[in-house]
Every structure is written in structure tokens, then in C-alpha cells.
Amino acid sequence: MDIHIQLTAVDYLILSSYFVFVLGIGFTLKRFMKGGAAFLTSGRSIPAWVTGLAFLSANLGAQEVIGMAASGAKYGIMTSHFYWVGAIPAMVFLAIFMMPFYYGSKARSVPEYLKMRFDEKTRGFNAISFAVMTIFSSGISLHALAKLLEVLVHWNYWTCMFVSAFIVLVYIFLGGLTSAIYNEVLQFFMIVFGFAPLVFLGLKDVNGWTALKEKLIPVATEQHFAAGTWTHSWVHMGSAFDNPMGINWVGMVVGLGFVLSFGYWCTDFLVVQRAMAANSMSAARRTPLIAAIPKMLFPALVILPGMIAIALHHSSGGHFLPLADDGTPDYNMTIPAMLAKYFPTGLLGIGFTALMASFMSGMAGNVTAFNTVWTYDIYQSYLVKNQSDSHYLWMGRWATVFGIIVSIGAAIIAKQFNNIMDMLQLVFGFVNAPLFATFLLGMFWKRTTGHGAFWGLLGGTVFAALFHLFAITEGGSPSWIKGGALAQKFVFHSDMGKNFWMAIVAWSACFFLTVAISVATRRTKTDAELTGLVYSLTPKPKSEDEPWLQRPAVLGAIIMAVAILMNFIFA
Amino acid sequence: MNFDLRLPVGLMFVVFGLILTAVGLFGSPELTAKSLGINMNLWWGLVQLAFGGVMLLLAARGKQK
């Protein structure tokens, strides 16, 4: 049984009007793009509500909408750990403790902050690994989109890929980061308006939340889990054998909640760049907090449809989701299956456009992060120094073209990987997991040296890769991609568990190596040079003159309290 | 920079709202049957129209300042 979405003229009208607006924003912004700074950093001129929604939307790539709905079906409400444990605390931490250094240092990128705080080699390492990673992520989004459209509406794979890449290219080429940010906000609203009716109709169809909980009991028991496994996020986390994620609470809290989450939200330039484009320090600090509010509610929009879909799949005797080759449900088809079932033409156009928007925003976010890092941290730093701002505008524009062409290449590579999520986690594990240790030490311990940071970071990445070569998932056959290629020393219950523990290993290795090497090496930067870059040497930003609700600490505390409450309600 | 984002957001949702409302009013009853007997196009069209309208209103007010 395949899912097919039948679009009519009205749906095409909606889809094409959306693209008119997307491109229109690019064309309108073209006249403001007077130099490299305007193009690559938006000239630090954007209000907080816009950067906040873009901050969230840049993360709404392939892994978010399709992947989180898939996880909702596969793991139930435990998926909420990716939000209330694996996102909100890190976003609040970024706003309160880290944004003052990112924004206050006037760094134009995360690698540039590393250059200011440490040295050239640390920046170079981060810039190059980040550039590679963003291109991969962009390519994965592109591939996932093209594949999905091929299956759903029978459009040609290559046409889909080139047309969507071309649209992203045009609006970034014209309007730079501002265009990407504005379109991300458009995409954010599109996703909310496109998926909210899905949740409403789905819930109505299963007769509400209480009835859904009942329907999810056989889903759990049939897979030999306790009855409430799909509707409790914490209760069944005592042992990795008791839940479908195959991980215990320690690995989840430390691996996802601390290492991966802080590594992504606090150091990944893709999201941090949005906050850096804000028009004031206060707006920059509020950016992640404004993003955290909708982020906290997103489980209702993306996880709940997955839970509804698996309940319907089960109660219909396995006739709702299409089946994969091995006979298990094809979880990635959750959202498309729901769209096809409930949405009449018209509304279908909105939902379908939202789906496309989510992929394109993920891709555009990566492309803008790539062109800034390429232009400032690689091109300007190592290749062509001391040119005029308009020269870097030219380079930024062409980096966009180059980035998109390489993304298409990455998409072709991505075709051989089946599970987007695992692949992304693997890459983030190697590169991002150790990175947060470097930032934590760099921002809060002035004794951290450039040598310590660089070798610690490299060591952490190497440890991650080594761990990967010796670790395997139960029942899996050893391979370079799946792990355990050299030996199977560490056996995990699930891929996710293995990835979380790999992140923990990488982070710890980086942390201890950085401390040890920093103590053994001489400081090269004076206290004066580190002012504005390190916590103990920087005057605290004043927020007393703002209305109390706009103060980062107050807003952050409220958001944390609500997130904790959510964990309790759905425990 | 002098380009208020609320303007395109508002315009886009007014356009979508109008399209959906029209489908809701003049579309065949089969469409309603698909969304569990609720005329979702009409209702959701009106919601989007209202959202778009508010955004445009805010943009207009922002311009006056």
C-alpha cells in the first residue's frame, strides 16, 4: 500500500503563491544588500521576534517534522525528551550565559569567536569541520525532500531536487541572511498553520487524548513493553530494555540532555547565527528564549500526529502506514499518511506546502551558515585578506552558489543512507559533542589555552571516531557506518543509545584533554585581550532598565519552570 | 532596514485564507466528508484570514510610528 497525495489546481495555486512570496522577499531585500556585512550577518539589524522564530525554524529541517513524527510513532511520548530535556535547557543556557560573549565580542561567526578566544588553529578546525557538516545537512534535507515528493506526488526526483535547490539559491543569492531569516519566519507560520488542523482532526478521529492512550496500550504490549510505554516519557526509562528507544535515563539525560543538546543549541553556528543577527544585545539574548516558547509546544504539533498514526495503524490491523521491506511500518510516512487521510483539497495545499517549507528552511539555514563561515573564516582568513566589504559580498553570493552545488553532491551521497536521523546523530557526535566542552571551558575558565582547546577538540573528535569503531548495536553487523568495524567491545541496545554514549565519551575526552593541556601550556592571551570573551573578565550585561518580563533571567526561569512541569505531566 | 516582515506574512495568510474560505463555501460536500464532516477549509480559511489581517494591521500601525 503506497501513500499518494492527489493535488488539485487549488493546491497548486497555494503552493505557487507560497513560492511567489518566498522569492518576493528575496527580491525586495536585494536593494538592502550593499556589502558583505549586510549580506552575511544582516548588519545586526533584525528585531528579536523575527530572529527568535528564525532560530527555531532553522532547526525545522528534515529531521524535525518528518523525523519527530516518525519517532512519535516509533517511541511514543518519550520523543518529547528531544524537546523538554534535549532543547529547552540548552536554549535557556545559551540566552542567559553564552549570548553575552557571542554578541558582545562582535564575532561574525562561531569559529570567529574561537579565533578571538583561542587561536587560529582552533578556528580553522571548527570552520572547516562545520562547513563540511552544514553542506552534508543541507544535502540530506534536499535528498529527503526529493525522495518524499517522488513517492507522494510522483514528481521526478531530479526535477524536485533541482527546482527546490534553485528556489533556495535565488532567495539567498538576492537577500542573503536576512532573506533566509525572513523566509524562515514565513516557514514557521506555514508549519504551524499546516499541521495544527492535522492534530485537531487526528485527535478527533481517535476520540481524544484519553481514548488515544487506550489505543496505544496494545501498540506497546505487542512489542513486549509495559502497557503505558507509549504515553509515559520517564516511567519506563529505568533500564534500556524497558523502552523502545533502548536507552536508560542516565544515558538520555547526560548524552542527549547535556552533551548533544548543548553542543547543538549553544555552539552550532546554524542556530547561533540567527541570534547574532539581532539588533541589540538584549534582542540577541531574547532570541533563544522567544524560540523556546513555541519549541516547548512543538511536541503537540509533531509528536502527537505520530502517536495518533501508530494507534490508527494498529487498530486498523496494520493498514494505515505503508510497510517497509522488512514488514515494519514505514514511520517516515507518518505525516504524509495523515495528510492524505484527513486533508481535503485546499487544506491539503497548505499542509503539503508546509511540508516542503520545512525541508527548504532546513536547507536554507545550512546554506547561510556555510556561506558566512566560508567567506569570513576560510576565504578572508586564509585565502584573500584585506579586501573591501563589497568584495566579500561578491564572495558570499558565489559561496551560496558553490554551497548549493556541493549540497546537491552531498544529496547524491546521502541517497545510500536509509535513516537520516541516525546519520545526523553520528555526524553531530563526531563534531559537535566535544565542541561544547571547549566552549564551556573557554567561556568560564580563563586559564584555558589555545593549545588546550585545539588538541582537546581534536582529541574529542578522535575519541568519538575510535569509540564508533569499537561499539555496536545489538544484532547489527559491524560496518564503518553502523559501527564496530574494528572490534565489538561495547554493545548497545539501540543505535540511539550508542550515539548518546559516543557523545558522552567525546565530550569527556575533550574536557579532560583541554584541562590537562591548558595547565601544561602557557597562556598566550592577557586578561585585557580576553575581556568580553570570558565570564570572569566581562562586566555583566545590564538588563534592569528593561520591563521585567523581557529580562533574560526572568523569561528563562519561567520557560524552565514550564518545561519541568511538562516533564512531570507526561512522566 | 525598512522592510517590515509582518507585511508579507500578513499578505500571504490573507491570500491563503481567501482561497480556503472560497473552497469551503463553494467546494463539493465530499471535501467536508474527508475532514470528518467538519468544513475545515472554511474554518481554517477564516482563522488564517484573521491571522493575516492582524499581521497587516500591526504592520500598518508600525508604519505610522
Coordinates of N, CA and C in Angstrom, one line a residue, chain A residues 10 13-14 18 21 29 32 45 49-50 178 182 185-186 189-190 193 197 200-201 204-205 340-347 350, chain B residues 1-9 11-13 15-16 19-20 23 30-32 34-36 38 40-41 44 47-48 51 55:
Chain A
V10 N -6.3 23.9 -7.0 CA -6.3 24.8 -5.8 C -5.0 24.6 -5.0
L13 N -2.2 26.2 -6.7 CA -2.3 27.7 -6.6 C -1.7 28.1 -5.2
I14 N -2.0 27.3 -4.2 CA -1.4 27.7 -2.8 C 0.1 27.5 -2.9
Y18 N 2.9 30.5 -2.4 CA 3.9 30.5 -1.4 C 5.3 30.8 -2.0
F21 N 5.8 34.4 -2.7 CA 6.1 35.2 -1.5 C 7.6 35.0 -1.1
L29 N 14.5 42.4 -0.7 CA 15.7 42.6 0.1 C 16.9 42.9 -0.7
F32 N 18.8 46.2 -0.2 CA 19.5 46.5 1.0 C 20.8 45.8 1.1
S45 N 20.6 43.8 12.5 CA 19.6 44.8 12.4 C 18.2 44.3 12.6
W49 N 11.7 39.2 17.8 CA 10.7 38.2 17.5 C 11.0 37.5 16.1
V50 N 11.6 38.2 15.2 CA 12.0 37.6 13.9 C 13.2 36.7 14.1
T178 N 19.4 37.9 5.7 CA 18.1 38.5 6.0 C 17.0 37.7 5.3
Y182 N 14.0 35.9 7.1 CA 12.6 36.3 6.9 C 11.8 35.1 6.4
V185 N 10.8 32.6 9.0 CA 9.7 33.0 9.8 C 8.4 32.7 9.1
L186 N 8.4 33.0 7.8 CA 7.3 32.6 6.9 C 7.0 31.1 7.0
F189 N 5.4 30.0 10.4 CA 3.9 30.1 10.4 C 3.2 29.1 9.5
M190 N 3.9 28.8 8.4 CA 3.4 27.8 7.4 C 3.2 26.5 8.1
F193 N 0.4 26.5 10.8 CA -0.9 26.5 10.1 C -1.2 25.3 9.3
P197 N -4.2 21.7 12.0 CA -5.5 21.0 11.7 C -5.3 19.5 11.7
F200 N -5.7 18.4 15.2 CA -7.1 18.5 15.6 C -7.9 17.4 15.0
L201 N -7.8 17.1 13.7 CA -8.6 16.1 13.1 C -8.2 14.7 13.6
K204 N -9.5 14.1 17.0 CA -11.0 13.9 16.9 C -11.3 12.5 16.5
D205 N -10.5 12.1 15.5 CA -10.8 10.7 14.9 C -10.6 9.6 15.9
A340 N -2.8 12.7 3.7 CA -3.6 12.1 2.7 C -4.9 11.7 3.2
K341 N -5.0 11.3 4.5 CA -6.2 10.8 5.0 C -7.2 11.9 5.3
Y342 N -6.7 12.9 6.0 CA -7.7 13.9 6.5 C -7.9 15.2 5.7
F343 N -6.9 15.6 4.9 CA -6.9 16.9 4.3 C -7.6 16.9 3.0
P344 N -8.7 17.6 2.9 CA -9.4 17.8 1.5 C -8.5 18.8 0.7
T345 N -8.8 18.8 -0.5 CA -8.0 19.8 -1.4 C -8.3 21.2 -0.8
G346 N -7.3 22.0 -0.9 CA -7.3 23.4 -0.3 C -6.5 23.3 1.0
L347 N -7.0 22.6 2.0 CA -6.2 22.4 3.2 C -5.0 21.6 2.9
I350 N -2.2 23.6 1.8 CA -1.5 24.3 3.0 C -0.5 23.2 3.6
Chain B
M1 N 17.0 48.8 8.6 CA 16.4 48.3 7.3 C 14.9 48.5 7.4
N2 N 14.3 49.0 6.3 CA 13.0 49.4 6.3 C 12.0 48.4 5.5
F3 N 12.0 47.2 6.0 CA 11.1 46.2 5.4 C 10.5 45.4 6.5
D4 N 9.2 45.7 6.8 CA 8.5 45.0 7.9 C 8.1 43.7 7.4
L5 N 8.6 42.6 8.1 CA 8.2 41.3 7.8 C 6.7 40.9 7.9
R6 N 6.1 41.7 8.8 CA 4.7 41.4 9.1 C 3.8 41.7 7.8
L7 N 4.3 42.5 6.9 CA 3.6 42.8 5.7 C 3.5 41.5 4.8
P8 N 4.6 40.9 4.4 CA 4.4 39.7 3.6 C 3.8 38.5 4.3
V9 N 4.0 38.4 5.6 CA 3.4 37.3 6.4 C 1.8 37.5 6.3
L11 N 0.0 39.4 4.2 CA -0.5 39.2 2.9 C -0.7 37.8 2.5
M12 N 0.4 37.0 2.8 CA 0.3 35.6 2.4 C -0.8 34.9 3.1
F13 N -1.0 35.1 4.4 CA -2.1 34.4 5.0 C -3.5 34.9 4.6
V15 N -4.1 35.8 1.6 CA -4.3 35.1 0.3 C -4.8 33.6 0.6
F16 N -4.0 33.0 1.4 CA -4.4 31.6 1.8 C -5.8 31.5 2.4
I19 N -8.4 31.8 -0.3 CA -8.5 30.6 -1.1 C -9.3 29.5 -0.4
L20 N -8.9 29.3 0.9 CA -9.5 28.2 1.6 C -11.0 28.5 2.0
V23 N -12.9 27.8 -1.2 CA -13.1 26.3 -1.3 C -14.1 25.8 -0.3
E30 N -18.1 16.4 -0.7 CA -17.1 15.3 -0.4 C -15.9 15.8 0.4
L31 N -15.5 17.1 0.1 CA -14.4 17.6 0.8 C -14.6 17.6 2.3
T32 N -15.8 18.0 2.7 CA -16.2 18.1 4.1 C -16.2 16.7 4.7
K34 N -14.3 14.2 3.9 CA -13.0 13.8 4.2 C -12.4 14.2 5.5
S35 N -12.7 15.5 5.9 CA -12.2 16.0 7.1 C -13.2 15.8 8.2
L36 N -13.7 14.5 8.4 CA -14.6 14.0 9.4 C -15.9 14.9 9.6
I38 N -16.4 18.0 9.2 CA -16.2 19.4 9.5 C -15.8 20.1 8.3
M40 N -13.5 22.0 7.3 CA -12.2 22.5 7.7 C -11.7 23.6 6.8
N41 N -11.9 23.5 5.5 CA -11.5 24.6 4.6 C -12.0 25.9 5.0
W44 N -10.7 26.9 8.8 CA -9.3 27.2 8.8 C -9.0 28.4 7.9
V47 N -9.7 31.4 10.0 CA -8.6 31.6 11.0 C -7.4 32.2 10.4
Q48 N -7.0 31.7 9.2 CA -5.9 32.3 8.5 C -6.1 33.7 8.0
F51 N -5.7 35.8 11.1 CA -4.3 36.0 11.4 C -3.6 36.9 10.5
M55 N -1.8 40.6 11.3 CA -0.5 40.9 10.9 C -0.4 42.2 10.1

